[in-house]
Amino acid sequence: MNFVISSVMLMVLAAGVAVYFGKQEFTEAGPSANGDTFLVKPNTGVQDIADQLERRGLISDARVFRLGVRAFGNDSALKAGEYEIKPRASMRDIMELLKSGKSVMYSLTVPEGLTVEQALQRIAEEPALSGDMPTTTPPEGSLATDTLRFTRGATRQQMVDKLLADQRKLVEDVWQRRAPDLPLADVEEFVTLASIVEKETGKGDERSRVAAVFLNRLAKGMRLQSDPTIIYGLFGGKGKPADRPIYQSDIQKQTPYNTYVISGLPPTPIANPGRAALEAVANPSKTDDLYFVADGTGGHVFAATLDEHNENVARYRALQKKQADDAAKAAKAGNTTGASDSNADKPADTGPADSGPVEGGPADGGDDSGGDAGAAQ
């Protein structure tokens, strides 16, 4: 009897010691000095999680982790996801993190002014997403410009569906709050003009005035003469190469999108417009402006008459010449552009077609935005 009692006492004592040291190991700082991310796939059991954590060097003993999770009643409480394990995280810290479901979040940004093709390329190249791209390309202008947050394993189809739904809702909301006298037939024309405004200027304080110029010109039956429509007609959704200017010969190229040769709006949007551009077209500035040209500082100057516009163009060209002369002097060399001397090969500058060749090309140094509205009817 003494032997039995002694054995039981020893077993109880040993169990108590094991629990004490196990609890201490469960709550003390872990072995990983740098931390790491850890992925728990759906339907993964505690034993597999514990074994993976030990193999990755994030915990010291898989058995202690498993027993600790069980002791806290969390056998079925650990959630699938990707987690950021902090340096020296204890087993209890890791258990609580996996229980919380606070997975690592990734971001996917679709900036204003990207075409659908360019936006889809970003989605396709995002390594944290899974699955194939949609087999059907959405219509131009139909994707929201936004930053989406997602966890690893979200599908590319989900991202596209979300952007489509968000843009549809945004367009409907803004269209319902539009000014009553817009010279636009329907919501499709509304999105198309907003896409042109999006590409013409990145300055928030002048979007509504740029929109007013185009709407005034539509109301008067004048051609829009927007450089970004030339670019879309030439290059489509791929966008203009950064080192490719707009040439004089491009201005009269016959494409369905070139608003220097067609009347009214292009057949579709030329990019995905953001909220600000949509709001600008829905409720434009109340002005008589029919023209605008770059001011040389990233913005534009506006005019209601052709004479005033021609003066603005002359000032802009003088500024361009001065900047070119200053650059040439600074480089102590001639300004060799490599372009032909013929007008057909000369890079186009922005200005009104009725006061001479369009001058300036991309206003933002090589992207597809920028060309300033001309004035020819």
Coordinates of C-alpha atoms in Angstrom, one line a residue:
M1 CA 0.0 0.0 0.0
N2 CA 2.8 2.4 0.8
F3 CA 4.4 1.6 -2.5
V4 CA 1.1 2.3 -4.4
I5 CA 0.6 5.5 -2.5
S6 CA 4.2 6.6 -3.1
S7 CA 3.8 5.7 -6.8
V8 CA 0.6 7.8 -7.2
M9 CA 2.2 10.7 -5.3
L10 CA 5.2 10.5 -7.6
M11 CA 3.0 10.4 -10.7
V12 CA 1.0 13.4 -9.5
L13 CA 4.1 15.2 -8.6
A14 CA 5.7 14.4 -12.0
A15 CA 2.5 15.5 -13.8
G16 CA 2.4 18.7 -11.8
V17 CA 6.1 19.4 -12.7
A18 CA 5.4 18.6 -16.4
V19 CA 2.4 20.9 -16.4
Y20 CA 4.4 23.7 -14.7
F21 CA 7.3 23.5 -17.1
G22 CA 5.0 22.9 -20.1
K23 CA 3.0 26.0 -19.2
Q24 CA 6.2 28.0 -18.7
E25 CA 7.5 26.8 -22.1
F26 CA 4.1 27.6 -23.7
T27 CA 4.2 31.2 -22.5
E28 CA 7.9 32.1 -22.7
A29 CA 9.5 33.8 -25.6
G30 CA 9.8 31.7 -28.7
P31 CA 12.9 30.6 -30.6
S32 CA 12.5 32.8 -33.8
A33 CA 14.7 35.9 -33.6
N34 CA 13.3 37.4 -36.8
G35 CA 9.7 36.1 -37.0
D36 CA 8.1 35.1 -40.2
T37 CA 4.8 34.7 -42.1
F38 CA 2.9 31.4 -41.6
L39 CA 0.1 30.1 -43.8
V40 CA -2.7 27.9 -42.3
K41 CA -4.6 26.3 -45.1
P42 CA -8.3 25.5 -44.7
N43 CA -9.1 22.3 -42.8
T44 CA -5.6 22.0 -41.3
G45 CA -5.6 20.2 -37.9
V46 CA -3.8 21.4 -34.7
Q47 CA -1.3 18.6 -35.0
D48 CA -0.3 19.6 -38.5
I49 CA -0.1 23.2 -37.5
A50 CA 2.1 22.4 -34.6
D51 CA 4.4 20.2 -36.7
Q52 CA 4.8 23.0 -39.3
L53 CA 5.5 25.6 -36.7
E54 CA 8.2 23.5 -35.2
R55 CA 9.8 22.7 -38.6
R56 CA 9.8 26.4 -39.4
G57 CA 11.6 27.2 -36.1
L58 CA 8.7 29.3 -34.8
I59 CA 8.1 27.1 -31.7
S60 CA 10.4 24.9 -29.7
D61 CA 8.1 21.9 -29.2
A62 CA 5.1 20.8 -31.3
R63 CA 3.7 18.6 -28.6
V64 CA 3.7 21.4 -26.0
F65 CA 1.9 23.7 -28.5
R66 CA -0.7 21.0 -29.3
L67 CA -1.3 20.3 -25.6
G68 CA -1.4 24.0 -24.7
V69 CA -4.0 24.7 -27.5
R70 CA -6.1 21.7 -26.1
A71 CA -5.7 22.9 -22.5
F72 CA -7.2 26.3 -23.5
G73 CA -10.0 24.6 -25.4
N74 CA -9.0 26.0 -28.8
D75 CA -8.7 22.7 -30.7
S76 CA -11.2 23.9 -33.3
A77 CA -10.7 27.6 -32.9
L78 CA -7.6 28.1 -35.0
K79 CA -8.5 29.8 -38.3
A80 CA -7.1 29.5 -41.8
G81 CA -5.1 32.4 -43.2
E82 CA -1.7 33.9 -43.5
Y83 CA -0.3 35.3 -40.3
E84 CA 2.7 37.5 -39.4
I85 CA 4.5 35.8 -36.5
K86 CA 6.5 38.4 -34.6
P87 CA 10.0 37.8 -33.4
R88 CA 10.2 35.8 -30.1
A89 CA 6.5 35.2 -30.2
S90 CA 5.5 32.7 -27.5
M91 CA 3.3 29.6 -28.3
R92 CA 0.5 31.3 -26.5
D93 CA 0.9 34.5 -28.6
I94 CA 0.8 32.3 -31.8
M95 CA -2.2 30.5 -30.6
E96 CA -4.1 33.7 -29.9
L97 CA -3.0 35.1 -33.3
L98 CA -4.3 32.0 -35.2
K99 CA -7.5 32.1 -33.1
S100 CA -8.1 35.8 -34.0
G101 CA -8.1 35.2 -37.7
K102 CA -6.2 38.5 -38.3
S103 CA -4.5 37.5 -41.5
V104 CA -1.8 39.4 -43.4
M105 CA -3.6 41.9 -45.8
Y106 CA -2.3 42.7 -49.3
S107 CA -3.2 45.7 -51.4
L108 CA -3.9 46.0 -55.1
T109 CA -4.2 49.6 -56.5
V110 CA -5.8 50.5 -59.8
P111 CA -5.0 54.2 -60.3
E112 CA -7.3 56.6 -62.1
G113 CA -6.7 56.8 -65.8
L114 CA -5.5 53.2 -66.4
T115 CA -7.2 51.4 -69.2
V116 CA -9.1 48.1 -68.6
E117 CA -6.2 46.2 -70.2
Q118 CA -3.6 47.9 -68.0
A119 CA -5.7 47.3 -64.9
L120 CA -6.1 43.6 -65.7
Q121 CA -2.4 43.3 -66.2
R122 CA -1.9 44.5 -62.7
I123 CA -4.3 41.9 -61.4
A124 CA -2.8 39.1 -63.4
E125 CA 0.7 40.0 -62.1
E126 CA -0.2 40.1 -58.4
P127 CA 1.5 37.0 -56.8
A128 CA -0.7 36.9 -53.7
L129 CA -3.8 36.3 -55.8
S130 CA -4.9 32.9 -57.1
G131 CA -6.8 31.5 -60.0
D132 CA -7.1 32.5 -63.7
M133 CA -8.0 35.8 -65.2
P134 CA -11.6 36.2 -66.6
T135 CA -11.9 34.8 -70.2
T136 CA -13.9 37.9 -71.2
T137 CA -12.4 41.4 -71.1
P138 CA -14.7 43.9 -69.4
P139 CA -15.8 47.0 -71.4
E140 CA -13.4 50.0 -71.3
G141 CA -14.1 52.4 -68.4
S142 CA -16.0 49.7 -66.4
L143 CA -13.5 49.1 -63.6
A144 CA -13.3 51.1 -60.4
T145 CA -10.1 53.0 -59.6
D146 CA -9.4 52.0 -56.0
T147 CA -7.1 50.1 -53.6
L148 CA -8.5 46.7 -52.7
R149 CA -7.4 44.9 -49.6
F150 CA -7.3 41.1 -49.6
T151 CA -5.8 38.0 -48.0
R152 CA -3.6 35.6 -49.8
G153 CA -5.6 33.1 -51.8
A154 CA -8.3 35.6 -53.0
T155 CA -9.0 35.0 -56.6
R156 CA -8.3 37.2 -59.6
Q157 CA -12.0 36.8 -60.7
Q158 CA -13.1 38.1 -57.3
M159 CA -10.9 41.2 -57.8
V160 CA -12.4 41.9 -61.2
D161 CA -15.9 41.3 -60.0
K162 CA -15.4 43.7 -57.1
L163 CA -14.0 46.5 -59.3
L164 CA -16.9 46.0 -61.8
A165 CA -19.5 46.2 -59.1
D166 CA -17.9 49.2 -57.4
Q167 CA -17.7 51.2 -60.7
R168 CA -21.2 50.3 -61.6
K169 CA -22.5 51.6 -58.3
L170 CA -20.3 54.8 -58.4
V171 CA -21.4 55.7 -61.9
E172 CA -25.1 55.2 -61.1
D173 CA -24.8 57.3 -57.9
V174 CA -23.0 60.2 -59.6
W175 CA -25.2 60.1 -62.7
Q176 CA -28.3 60.4 -60.5
R177 CA -26.9 63.7 -59.1
R178 CA -25.9 65.3 -62.4
A179 CA -26.8 68.8 -63.5
P180 CA -30.1 68.8 -65.5
D181 CA -28.7 70.5 -68.6
L182 CA -25.8 68.3 -69.6
P183 CA -25.5 67.8 -73.4
L184 CA -25.1 64.0 -72.9
A185 CA -27.5 61.4 -74.2
D186 CA -27.0 58.7 -71.7
V187 CA -24.8 57.3 -69.0
E188 CA -22.4 55.7 -71.5
E189 CA -21.6 59.1 -73.0
F190 CA -21.2 60.4 -69.4
V191 CA -18.5 57.8 -68.6
T192 CA -16.8 58.4 -72.0
L193 CA -16.4 62.1 -71.4
A194 CA -15.3 61.5 -67.8
S195 CA -12.5 59.2 -69.1
I196 CA -11.3 62.1 -71.4
V197 CA -11.3 64.5 -68.5
E198 CA -9.4 62.0 -66.4
K199 CA -6.7 61.8 -69.0
E200 CA -6.5 65.5 -69.7
T201 CA -5.6 66.7 -66.2
G202 CA -4.5 65.3 -62.9
K203 CA -5.2 68.5 -61.0
G204 CA -8.2 68.3 -58.8
D205 CA -8.9 72.0 -58.8
E206 CA -9.3 72.2 -62.5
R207 CA -11.2 69.0 -63.5
S208 CA -14.6 70.6 -63.4
R209 CA -13.4 73.5 -65.6
V210 CA -11.8 71.1 -68.1
A211 CA -15.2 69.2 -68.1
A212 CA -17.0 72.5 -68.7
V213 CA -14.8 73.2 -71.8
F214 CA -15.7 69.9 -73.4
L215 CA -19.4 70.2 -72.5
N216 CA -19.5 73.7 -73.9
R217 CA -17.9 72.5 -77.1
L218 CA -20.3 69.6 -77.4
A219 CA -23.3 71.9 -76.9
K220 CA -22.0 74.2 -79.7
G221 CA -21.2 71.2 -82.0
M222 CA -17.4 71.8 -81.9
R223 CA -15.0 69.0 -82.1
L224 CA -13.4 68.1 -78.7
Q225 CA -9.8 67.9 -80.1
S226 CA -8.4 66.0 -77.1
D227 CA -4.9 64.6 -77.5
P228 CA -5.6 61.5 -75.3
T229 CA -8.2 60.4 -77.8
I230 CA -5.5 60.5 -80.5
I231 CA -3.4 58.2 -78.3
Y232 CA -6.2 55.7 -77.6
G233 CA -7.1 55.5 -81.3
L234 CA -3.4 54.7 -82.1
F235 CA -2.5 52.4 -79.3
G236 CA -5.8 51.2 -77.7
G237 CA -5.8 49.8 -74.2
K238 CA -2.1 49.1 -74.2
G239 CA -1.3 52.8 -73.9
K240 CA 1.3 54.9 -75.6
P241 CA 4.9 53.9 -75.1
A242 CA 6.7 56.3 -72.7
D243 CA 9.2 57.4 -75.3
R244 CA 6.7 57.9 -78.1
P245 CA 5.5 61.6 -78.6
I246 CA 2.5 62.6 -80.5
Y247 CA 3.6 63.5 -84.0
Q248 CA 2.0 66.1 -86.3
S249 CA 1.1 63.3 -88.7
D250 CA -0.9 61.6 -85.8
I251 CA -3.3 64.5 -85.5
Q252 CA -5.2 63.7 -88.6
K253 CA -5.0 60.0 -88.4
Q254 CA -8.5 58.5 -89.1
T255 CA -9.5 56.5 -86.1
P256 CA -12.9 56.2 -84.5
Y257 CA -11.4 57.8 -81.3
N258 CA -9.5 60.8 -82.7
T259 CA -11.6 63.8 -81.7
Y260 CA -9.6 66.0 -84.1
V261 CA -11.3 64.2 -87.0
I262 CA -14.6 63.0 -85.6
S263 CA -17.5 65.0 -84.2
G264 CA -18.8 64.4 -80.8
L265 CA -17.6 61.7 -78.4
P266 CA -15.6 58.6 -79.2
P267 CA -17.5 55.3 -79.3
T268 CA -16.3 54.1 -75.9
P269 CA -14.4 55.5 -72.9
I270 CA -10.6 55.7 -73.3
A271 CA -9.7 54.8 -69.7
N272 CA -11.3 54.1 -66.3
P273 CA -12.4 57.4 -64.8
G274 CA -12.2 58.0 -61.0
R275 CA -14.8 59.6 -58.8
A276 CA -13.4 63.1 -59.2
A277 CA -13.6 63.0 -63.0
L278 CA -17.1 61.6 -62.9
E279 CA -18.2 64.3 -60.4
A280 CA -16.6 67.0 -62.6
V281 CA -18.6 66.0 -65.6
A282 CA -21.8 65.5 -63.7
N283 CA -21.5 69.0 -62.2
P284 CA -19.1 71.1 -64.2
S285 CA -18.0 74.7 -63.6
K286 CA -20.3 77.4 -64.9
T287 CA -18.1 79.0 -67.5
D288 CA -18.0 80.1 -71.1
D289 CA -14.6 78.5 -71.7
L290 CA -14.1 76.7 -75.0
Y291 CA -10.3 76.4 -74.9
F292 CA -7.4 75.5 -72.6
V293 CA -3.7 75.1 -73.0
A294 CA -0.8 74.0 -70.7
D295 CA 0.6 76.8 -68.5
G296 CA 4.1 75.1 -68.3
T297 CA 3.7 74.3 -64.6
G298 CA 1.5 71.2 -64.8
G299 CA -1.8 73.1 -65.0
H300 CA -3.7 74.9 -67.7
V301 CA -5.0 78.3 -68.6
F302 CA -8.5 78.7 -70.0
A303 CA -10.1 81.0 -72.5
A304 CA -13.6 81.7 -73.8
T305 CA -12.5 83.2 -77.2
L306 CA -10.1 82.1 -79.8
D307 CA -8.1 85.4 -79.7
E308 CA -7.5 85.0 -75.9
H309 CA -6.6 81.3 -76.4
N310 CA -4.1 82.2 -79.1
E311 CA -2.4 84.6 -76.7
N312 CA -2.2 81.8 -74.1
V313 CA -0.7 79.5 -76.7
A314 CA 1.8 82.1 -77.7
R315 CA 2.9 82.5 -74.1
Y316 CA 3.1 78.7 -73.7
R317 CA 5.3 78.4 -76.8
A318 CA 7.5 81.2 -75.6
L319 CA 7.9 79.4 -72.3
Q320 CA 8.7 76.2 -74.1
K321 CA 11.4 77.9 -76.2
K322 CA 12.9 79.6 -73.1
Q323 CA 13.0 76.2 -71.3
A324 CA 14.6 74.6 -74.3
D325 CA 17.2 77.4 -74.6
D326 CA 18.0 77.2 -70.9
A327 CA 18.4 73.4 -71.1
A328 CA 20.7 73.7 -74.1
K329 CA 22.9 76.3 -72.4
A330 CA 23.0 74.1 -69.2
A331 CA 24.1 71.1 -71.3
K332 CA 26.5 73.3 -73.3
A333 CA 25.3 71.5 -76.4
G334 CA 22.8 72.0 -79.2
N335 CA 19.2 70.7 -78.7
T336 CA 19.3 67.6 -80.9
T337 CA 16.0 65.8 -80.7
G338 CA 16.7 63.2 -83.4
A339 CA 13.4 64.0 -85.1
S340 CA 13.1 64.8 -88.7
D341 CA 12.8 68.5 -89.7
S342 CA 9.6 67.7 -91.6
N343 CA 6.3 68.6 -90.0
A344 CA 5.1 65.0 -90.5
D345 CA 7.8 63.7 -88.2
K346 CA 7.9 66.5 -85.7
P347 CA 6.6 65.8 -82.2
A348 CA 3.3 67.6 -81.8
D349 CA 2.9 70.4 -79.2
T350 CA -0.3 71.3 -77.5
G351 CA -2.4 74.1 -78.8
P352 CA -5.5 74.8 -80.9
A353 CA -5.7 73.3 -84.3
D354 CA -7.1 76.5 -85.7
S355 CA -4.1 78.5 -84.6
G356 CA -1.5 76.1 -85.9
P357 CA -0.3 72.6 -85.2
V358 CA -1.2 71.1 -81.9
E359 CA 1.7 71.5 -79.5
G360 CA 3.0 69.9 -76.4
G361 CA 2.2 66.2 -76.6
P362 CA 1.9 64.5 -73.3
A363 CA 1.7 67.1 -70.6
D364 CA 3.0 64.9 -67.9
G365 CA 6.2 63.8 -69.3
G366 CA 5.4 60.7 -71.3
D367 CA 2.2 59.2 -69.9
D368 CA -1.0 59.1 -71.8
S369 CA -2.5 62.1 -70.0
G370 CA -2.2 65.6 -71.0
G371 CA -2.8 66.9 -74.5
D372 CA -4.5 70.3 -74.3
A373 CA -7.9 70.9 -76.0
G374 CA -7.7 72.6 -79.3
A375 CA -10.3 74.8 -80.8
A376 CA -10.9 74.1 -84.4
Q377 CA -14.4 73.3 -85.5

